[in-house]
């Protein structure tokens, strides 16, 4: 999660926008403070308001409630409806003088705010151009910004899909520690659907209760007949010709095992004893 920044916008940006579009809506809002949640060269900035009013659609804003006796803060929050997409050179960083509770609330909810804002951008983009949701929003003024949000969402979907495609045994076969760690999260879900797999897990756990959940999963995936453990980063392949050698299994760590063989590798017997 990136730490948000507070900015105001250079008047030159509003003037150029007015000349390009003929729209004076933003020109009248110069001097506002904006919250920036993105780090790209050109970013979306969301105005912070002391009173969002009562008529603004719920998906067009993100309230930032906090205890205060200041009558100006009637319904404070972030106004998605009037967000703008601005090149970095037109932003001016300002000191965060918001009430502490409000500033902390925004910081604690950055991910939620970002997700809600992105959903709002996509909502406006798909809205009827004659609807109030479309006409009263500044989002349509920045098509390049809309495309950036779409690209971000597509990347998220690809990341989720790639995680779903990772099979733990295949990740082990690929000898890729990064894939293994990602696959472990998905593999854990399968235990609720596969009773035999859960039975194998509990059997190994009974013999080796000191191992982590992840390492127990790895042993189940490798149909382990426990002989010898090695670190995941070693990736020493078993030599089938050396029948006197114990089988080798790949684990994430071996910090709880104390007995080592002549090569410095931890050893565990069939009873799960080190």
PDB file of N, CA and C in Angstrom, residues 164-232:
ATOM      1  N   UNK A 164      -4.458 -18.879  -9.732  1.00  0.00           N
ATOM      2  CA  UNK A 164      -5.343 -20.032  -9.798  1.00  0.00           C
ATOM      3  C   UNK A 164      -4.736 -21.156 -10.620  1.00  0.00           C
ATOM      4  N   UNK A 165      -3.894 -20.792 -11.576  1.00  0.00           N
ATOM      5  CA  UNK A 165      -3.321 -21.790 -12.459  1.00  0.00           C
ATOM      6  C   UNK A 165      -2.131 -22.520 -11.846  1.00  0.00           C
ATOM      7  N   UNK A 166      -1.618 -22.028 -10.735  1.00  0.00           N
ATOM      8  CA  UNK A 166      -0.432 -22.630 -10.137  1.00  0.00           C
ATOM      9  C   UNK A 166      -0.812 -23.854  -9.312  1.00  0.00           C
ATOM     10  N   UNK A 167      -0.335 -25.003  -9.727  1.00  0.00           N
ATOM     11  CA  UNK A 167      -0.529 -26.246  -8.995  1.00  0.00           C
ATOM     12  C   UNK A 167       0.723 -26.507  -8.168  1.00  0.00           C
ATOM     13  N   UNK A 168       0.527 -26.940  -6.924  1.00  0.00           N
ATOM     14  CA  UNK A 168       1.656 -27.100  -6.017  1.00  0.00           C
ATOM     15  C   UNK A 168       2.670 -28.113  -6.536  1.00  0.00           C
ATOM     16  N   UNK A 169       2.197 -29.246  -7.023  1.00  0.00           N
ATOM     17  CA  UNK A 169       3.132 -30.264  -7.520  1.00  0.00           C
ATOM     18  C   UNK A 169       3.888 -29.772  -8.748  1.00  0.00           C
ATOM     19  N   UNK A 170       3.179 -29.019  -9.606  1.00  0.00           N
ATOM     20  CA  UNK A 170       3.839 -28.480 -10.790  1.00  0.00           C
ATOM     21  C   UNK A 170       4.874 -27.432 -10.393  1.00  0.00           C
ATOM     22  N   UNK A 171       4.536 -26.635  -9.375  1.00  0.00           N
ATOM     23  CA  UNK A 171       5.476 -25.622  -8.896  1.00  0.00           C
ATOM     24  C   UNK A 171       6.740 -26.279  -8.348  1.00  0.00           C
ATOM     25  N   UNK A 172       6.562 -27.396  -7.647  1.00  0.00           N
ATOM     26  CA  UNK A 172       7.714 -28.141  -7.140  1.00  0.00           C
ATOM     27  C   UNK A 172       8.544 -28.701  -8.293  1.00  0.00           C
ATOM     28  N   UNK A 173       7.841 -29.205  -9.298  1.00  0.00           N
ATOM     29  CA  UNK A 173       8.530 -29.764 -10.462  1.00  0.00           C
ATOM     30  C   UNK A 173       9.309 -28.682 -11.199  1.00  0.00           C
ATOM     31  N   UNK A 174       8.752 -27.470 -11.218  1.00  0.00           N
ATOM     32  CA  UNK A 174       9.414 -26.349 -11.891  1.00  0.00           C
ATOM     33  C   UNK A 174      10.615 -25.830 -11.109  1.00  0.00           C
ATOM     34  N   UNK A 175      10.743 -26.300  -9.861  1.00  0.00           N
ATOM     35  CA  UNK A 175      11.836 -25.868  -8.991  1.00  0.00           C
ATOM     36  C   UNK A 175      11.850 -24.346  -8.837  1.00  0.00           C
ATOM     37  N   UNK A 176      10.663 -23.802  -8.615  1.00  0.00           N
ATOM     38  CA  UNK A 176      10.509 -22.355  -8.493  1.00  0.00           C
ATOM     39  C   UNK A 176       9.955 -22.017  -7.111  1.00  0.00           C
ATOM     40  N   UNK A 177      10.797 -21.582  -6.176  1.00  0.00           N
ATOM     41  CA  UNK A 177      10.348 -21.282  -4.812  1.00  0.00           C
ATOM     42  C   UNK A 177       9.228 -20.248  -4.759  1.00  0.00           C
ATOM     43  N   UNK A 178       9.271 -19.249  -5.650  1.00  0.00           N
ATOM     44  CA  UNK A 178       8.239 -18.212  -5.658  1.00  0.00           C
ATOM     45  C   UNK A 178       6.884 -18.813  -6.010  1.00  0.00           C
ATOM     46  N   UNK A 179       6.858 -19.670  -7.037  1.00  0.00           N
ATOM     47  CA  UNK A 179       5.608 -20.325  -7.427  1.00  0.00           C
ATOM     48  C   UNK A 179       5.100 -21.228  -6.305  1.00  0.00           C
ATOM     49  N   UNK A 180       6.022 -21.904  -5.636  1.00  0.00           N
ATOM     50  CA  UNK A 180       5.635 -22.808  -4.554  1.00  0.00           C
ATOM     51  C   UNK A 180       4.909 -22.049  -3.451  1.00  0.00           C
ATOM     52  N   UNK A 181       5.445 -20.911  -3.061  1.00  0.00           N
ATOM     53  CA  UNK A 181       4.836 -20.142  -1.977  1.00  0.00           C
ATOM     54  C   UNK A 181       3.446 -19.633  -2.362  1.00  0.00           C
ATOM     55  N   UNK A 182       3.261 -19.268  -3.632  1.00  0.00           N
ATOM     56  CA  UNK A 182       1.943 -18.827  -4.092  1.00  0.00           C
ATOM     57  C   UNK A 182       0.974 -20.000  -4.151  1.00  0.00           C
ATOM     58  N   UNK A 183       1.483 -21.144  -4.632  1.00  0.00           N
ATOM     59  CA  UNK A 183       0.627 -22.322  -4.772  1.00  0.00           C
ATOM     60  C   UNK A 183       0.181 -22.868  -3.422  1.00  0.00           C
ATOM     61  N   UNK A 184       0.998 -22.687  -2.397  1.00  0.00           N
ATOM     62  CA  UNK A 184       0.651 -23.179  -1.064  1.00  0.00           C
ATOM     63  C   UNK A 184      -0.650 -22.564  -0.557  1.00  0.00           C
ATOM     64  N   UNK A 185      -0.868 -21.288  -0.853  1.00  0.00           N
ATOM     65  CA  UNK A 185      -2.079 -20.612  -0.389  1.00  0.00           C
ATOM     66  C   UNK A 185      -3.325 -21.232  -1.008  1.00  0.00           C
ATOM     67  N   UNK A 186      -3.239 -21.563  -2.297  1.00  0.00           N
ATOM     68  CA  UNK A 186      -4.377 -22.165  -2.981  1.00  0.00           C
ATOM     69  C   UNK A 186      -4.550 -23.626  -2.589  1.00  0.00           C
ATOM     70  N   UNK A 187      -3.433 -24.300  -2.360  1.00  0.00           N
ATOM     71  CA  UNK A 187      -3.479 -25.718  -2.002  1.00  0.00           C
ATOM     72  C   UNK A 187      -4.204 -25.932  -0.679  1.00  0.00           C
ATOM     73  N   UNK A 188      -4.057 -24.986   0.240  1.00  0.00           N
ATOM     74  CA  UNK A 188      -4.667 -25.125   1.561  1.00  0.00           C
ATOM     75  C   UNK A 188      -6.188 -25.228   1.468  1.00  0.00           C
ATOM     76  N   UNK A 189      -6.776 -24.541   0.499  1.00  0.00           N
ATOM     77  CA  UNK A 189      -8.232 -24.557   0.320  1.00  0.00           C
ATOM     78  C   UNK A 189      -8.731 -25.952  -0.039  1.00  0.00           C
ATOM     79  N   UNK A 190      -7.920 -26.709  -0.763  1.00  0.00           N
ATOM     80  CA  UNK A 190      -8.347 -28.022  -1.249  1.00  0.00           C
ATOM     81  C   UNK A 190      -8.539 -29.041  -0.131  1.00  0.00           C
ATOM     82  N   UNK A 191      -7.971 -28.782   1.048  1.00  0.00           N
ATOM     83  CA  UNK A 191      -8.100 -29.740   2.147  1.00  0.00           C
ATOM     84  C   UNK A 191      -9.548 -29.865   2.631  1.00  0.00           C
ATOM     85  N   UNK A 192     -10.332 -28.821   2.424  1.00  0.00           N
ATOM     86  CA  UNK A 192     -11.729 -28.884   2.837  1.00  0.00           C
ATOM     87  C   UNK A 192     -12.588 -29.714   1.897  1.00  0.00           C
ATOM     88  N   UNK A 193     -12.037 -30.054   0.719  1.00  0.00           N
ATOM     89  CA  UNK A 193     -12.789 -30.808  -0.277  1.00  0.00           C
ATOM     90  C   UNK A 193     -12.277 -32.239  -0.452  1.00  0.00           C
ATOM     91  N   UNK A 194     -11.060 -32.494  -0.009  1.00  0.00           N
ATOM     92  CA  UNK A 194     -10.428 -33.797  -0.231  1.00  0.00           C
ATOM     93  C   UNK A 194     -10.113 -34.454   1.115  1.00  0.00           C
ATOM     94  N   UNK A 195     -10.958 -35.401   1.532  1.00  0.00           N
ATOM     95  CA  UNK A 195     -10.788 -36.052   2.832  1.00  0.00           C
ATOM     96  C   UNK A 195      -9.518 -36.894   2.883  1.00  0.00           C
ATOM     97  N   UNK A 196      -9.170 -37.545   1.787  1.00  0.00           N
ATOM     98  CA  UNK A 196      -7.963 -38.367   1.763  1.00  0.00           C
ATOM     99  C   UNK A 196      -6.710 -37.509   1.921  1.00  0.00           C
ATOM    100  N   UNK A 197      -6.748 -36.348   1.311  1.00  0.00           N
ATOM    101  CA  UNK A 197      -5.618 -35.426   1.418  1.00  0.00           C
ATOM    102  C   UNK A 197      -5.470 -34.934   2.854  1.00  0.00           C
ATOM    103  N   UNK A 198      -6.605 -34.638   3.473  1.00  0.00           N
ATOM    104  CA  UNK A 198      -6.588 -34.200   4.864  1.00  0.00           C
ATOM    105  C   UNK A 198      -6.070 -35.314   5.771  1.00  0.00           C
ATOM    106  N   UNK A 199      -6.448 -36.546   5.454  1.00  0.00           N
ATOM    107  CA  UNK A 199      -5.994 -37.702   6.236  1.00  0.00           C
ATOM    108  C   UNK A 199      -4.474 -37.838   6.145  1.00  0.00           C
ATOM    109  N   UNK A 200      -3.930 -37.667   4.935  1.00  0.00           N
ATOM    110  CA  UNK A 200      -2.476 -37.736   4.749  1.00  0.00           C
ATOM    111  C   UNK A 200      -1.777 -36.630   5.529  1.00  0.00           C
ATOM    112  N   UNK A 201      -2.398 -35.459   5.522  1.00  0.00           N
ATOM    113  CA  UNK A 201      -1.826 -34.314   6.234  1.00  0.00           C
ATOM    114  C   UNK A 201      -1.753 -34.597   7.734  1.00  0.00           C
ATOM    115  N   UNK A 202      -2.861 -35.106   8.289  1.00  0.00           N
ATOM    116  CA  UNK A 202      -2.912 -35.379   9.725  1.00  0.00           C
ATOM    117  C   UNK A 202      -1.946 -36.496  10.119  1.00  0.00           C
ATOM    118  N   UNK A 203      -1.755 -37.456   9.224  1.00  0.00           N
ATOM    119  CA  UNK A 203      -0.829 -38.554   9.495  1.00  0.00           C
ATOM    120  C   UNK A 203       0.601 -38.030   9.630  1.00  0.00           C
ATOM    121  N   UNK A 204       0.978 -37.155   8.703  1.00  0.00           N
ATOM    122  CA  UNK A 204       2.328 -36.584   8.754  1.00  0.00           C
ATOM    123  C   UNK A 204       2.458 -35.637   9.940  1.00  0.00           C
ATOM    124  N   UNK A 205       1.392 -34.898  10.218  1.00  0.00           N
ATOM    125  CA  UNK A 205       1.416 -33.976  11.352  1.00  0.00           C
ATOM    126  C   UNK A 205       1.629 -34.726  12.666  1.00  0.00           C
ATOM    127  N   UNK A 206       0.996 -35.907  12.791  1.00  0.00           N
ATOM    128  CA  UNK A 206       1.133 -36.699  14.011  1.00  0.00           C
ATOM    129  C   UNK A 206       2.577 -37.146  14.214  1.00  0.00           C
ATOM    130  N   UNK A 207       3.276 -37.367  13.122  1.00  0.00           N
ATOM    131  CA  UNK A 207       4.667 -37.819  13.203  1.00  0.00           C
ATOM    132  C   UNK A 207       5.643 -36.658  13.320  1.00  0.00           C
ATOM    133  N   UNK A 208       5.253 -35.494  12.771  1.00  0.00           N
ATOM    134  CA  UNK A 208       6.171 -34.355  12.721  1.00  0.00           C
ATOM    135  C   UNK A 208       5.443 -33.065  13.094  1.00  0.00           C
ATOM    136  N   UNK A 209       4.927 -32.969  14.308  1.00  0.00           N
ATOM    137  CA  UNK A 209       4.120 -31.807  14.701  1.00  0.00           C
ATOM    138  C   UNK A 209       4.900 -30.498  14.776  1.00  0.00           C
ATOM    139  N   UNK A 210       6.221 -30.574  14.741  1.00  0.00           N
ATOM    140  CA  UNK A 210       7.041 -29.370  14.865  1.00  0.00           C
ATOM    141  C   UNK A 210       7.213 -28.638  13.535  1.00  0.00           C
ATOM    142  N   UNK A 211       6.780 -29.260  12.427  1.00  0.00           N
ATOM    143  CA  UNK A 211       6.920 -28.605  11.128  1.00  0.00           C
ATOM    144  C   UNK A 211       5.803 -27.580  10.910  1.00  0.00           C
ATOM    145  N   UNK A 212       6.078 -26.595  10.089  1.00  0.00           N
ATOM    146  CA  UNK A 212       5.085 -25.566   9.780  1.00  0.00           C
ATOM    147  C   UNK A 212       3.979 -26.148   8.905  1.00  0.00           C
ATOM    148  N   UNK A 213       2.850 -25.451   8.847  1.00  0.00           N
ATOM    149  CA  UNK A 213       1.729 -25.878   8.005  1.00  0.00           C
ATOM    150  C   UNK A 213       2.178 -25.996   6.548  1.00  0.00           C
ATOM    151  N   UNK A 214       2.959 -25.014   6.090  1.00  0.00           N
ATOM    152  CA  UNK A 214       3.411 -25.023   4.698  1.00  0.00           C
ATOM    153  C   UNK A 214       4.266 -26.247   4.391  1.00  0.00           C
ATOM    154  N   UNK A 215       5.153 -26.606   5.319  1.00  0.00           N
ATOM    155  CA  UNK A 215       6.014 -27.760   5.086  1.00  0.00           C
ATOM    156  C   UNK A 215       5.225 -29.066   5.119  1.00  0.00           C
ATOM    157  N   UNK A 216       4.225 -29.129   5.961  1.00  0.00           N
ATOM    158  CA  UNK A 216       3.368 -30.316   5.980  1.00  0.00           C
ATOM    159  C   UNK A 216       2.627 -30.449   4.652  1.00  0.00           C
ATOM    160  N   UNK A 217       2.165 -29.320   4.112  1.00  0.00           N
ATOM    161  CA  UNK A 217       1.511 -29.337   2.802  1.00  0.00           C
ATOM    162  C   UNK A 217       2.462 -29.863   1.727  1.00  0.00           C
ATOM    163  N   UNK A 218       3.701 -29.408   1.787  1.00  0.00           N
ATOM    164  CA  UNK A 218       4.683 -29.835   0.790  1.00  0.00           C
ATOM    165  C   UNK A 218       4.927 -31.339   0.858  1.00  0.00           C
ATOM    166  N   UNK A 219       4.983 -31.868   2.059  1.00  0.00           N
ATOM    167  CA  UNK A 219       5.205 -33.307   2.210  1.00  0.00           C
ATOM    168  C   UNK A 219       4.010 -34.101   1.688  1.00  0.00           C
ATOM    169  N   UNK A 220       2.813 -33.602   1.927  1.00  0.00           N
ATOM    170  CA  UNK A 220       1.617 -34.264   1.397  1.00  0.00           C
ATOM    171  C   UNK A 220       1.652 -34.249  -0.128  1.00  0.00           C
ATOM    172  N   UNK A 221       1.999 -33.101  -0.705  1.00  0.00           N
ATOM    173  CA  UNK A 221       2.040 -32.965  -2.165  1.00  0.00           C
ATOM    174  C   UNK A 221       3.063 -33.905  -2.789  1.00  0.00           C
ATOM    175  N   UNK A 222       4.123 -34.214  -2.039  1.00  0.00           N
ATOM    176  CA  UNK A 222       5.180 -35.091  -2.555  1.00  0.00           C
ATOM    177  C   UNK A 222       4.983 -36.544  -2.136  1.00  0.00           C
ATOM    178  N   UNK A 223       3.790 -36.828  -1.549  1.00  0.00           N
ATOM    179  CA  UNK A 223       3.473 -38.191  -1.089  1.00  0.00           C
ATOM    180  C   UNK A 223       4.638 -38.738  -0.266  1.00  0.00           C
ATOM    181  N   UNK A 224       5.000 -37.974   0.727  1.00  0.00           N
ATOM    182  CA  UNK A 224       6.243 -38.216   1.457  1.00  0.00           C
ATOM    183  C   UNK A 224       6.255 -39.509   2.268  1.00  0.00           C
ATOM    184  N   UNK A 225       7.361 -40.250   2.115  1.00  0.00           N
ATOM    185  CA  UNK A 225       7.726 -41.346   3.000  1.00  0.00           C
ATOM    186  C   UNK A 225       8.972 -40.818   3.704  1.00  0.00           C
ATOM    187  N   UNK A 226       8.763 -40.201   4.867  1.00  0.00           N
ATOM    188  CA  UNK A 226       9.776 -39.329   5.444  1.00  0.00           C
ATOM    189  C   UNK A 226      11.113 -40.025   5.676  1.00  0.00           C
ATOM    190  N   UNK A 227      12.147 -39.471   5.047  1.00  0.00           N
ATOM    191  CA  UNK A 227      13.509 -39.958   5.247  1.00  0.00           C
ATOM    192  C   UNK A 227      14.458 -38.795   5.520  1.00  0.00           C
ATOM    193  N   UNK A 228      14.472 -37.895   4.600  1.00  0.00           N
ATOM    194  CA  UNK A 228      15.452 -36.822   4.674  1.00  0.00           C
ATOM    195  C   UNK A 228      14.811 -35.511   4.231  1.00  0.00           C
ATOM    196  N   UNK A 229      15.170 -34.422   4.885  1.00  0.00           N
ATOM    197  CA  UNK A 229      14.633 -33.118   4.529  1.00  0.00           C
ATOM    198  C   UNK A 229      15.737 -32.229   3.983  1.00  0.00           C
ATOM    199  N   UNK A 230      15.363 -31.362   3.047  1.00  0.00           N
ATOM    200  CA  UNK A 230      16.331 -30.401   2.537  1.00  0.00           C
ATOM    201  C   UNK A 230      15.645 -29.063   2.318  1.00  0.00           C
ATOM    202  N   UNK A 231      16.418 -28.020   2.246  1.00  0.00           N
ATOM    203  CA  UNK A 231      15.854 -26.695   2.030  1.00  0.00           C
ATOM    204  C   UNK A 231      15.369 -26.553   0.591  1.00  0.00           C
ATOM    205  N   UNK A 232      14.326 -25.742   0.423  1.00  0.00           N
ATOM    206  CA  UNK A 232      13.745 -25.540  -0.898  1.00  0.00           C
ATOM    207  C   UNK A 232      14.768 -24.968  -1.873  1.00  0.00           C
TER     208      UNK A 232
END
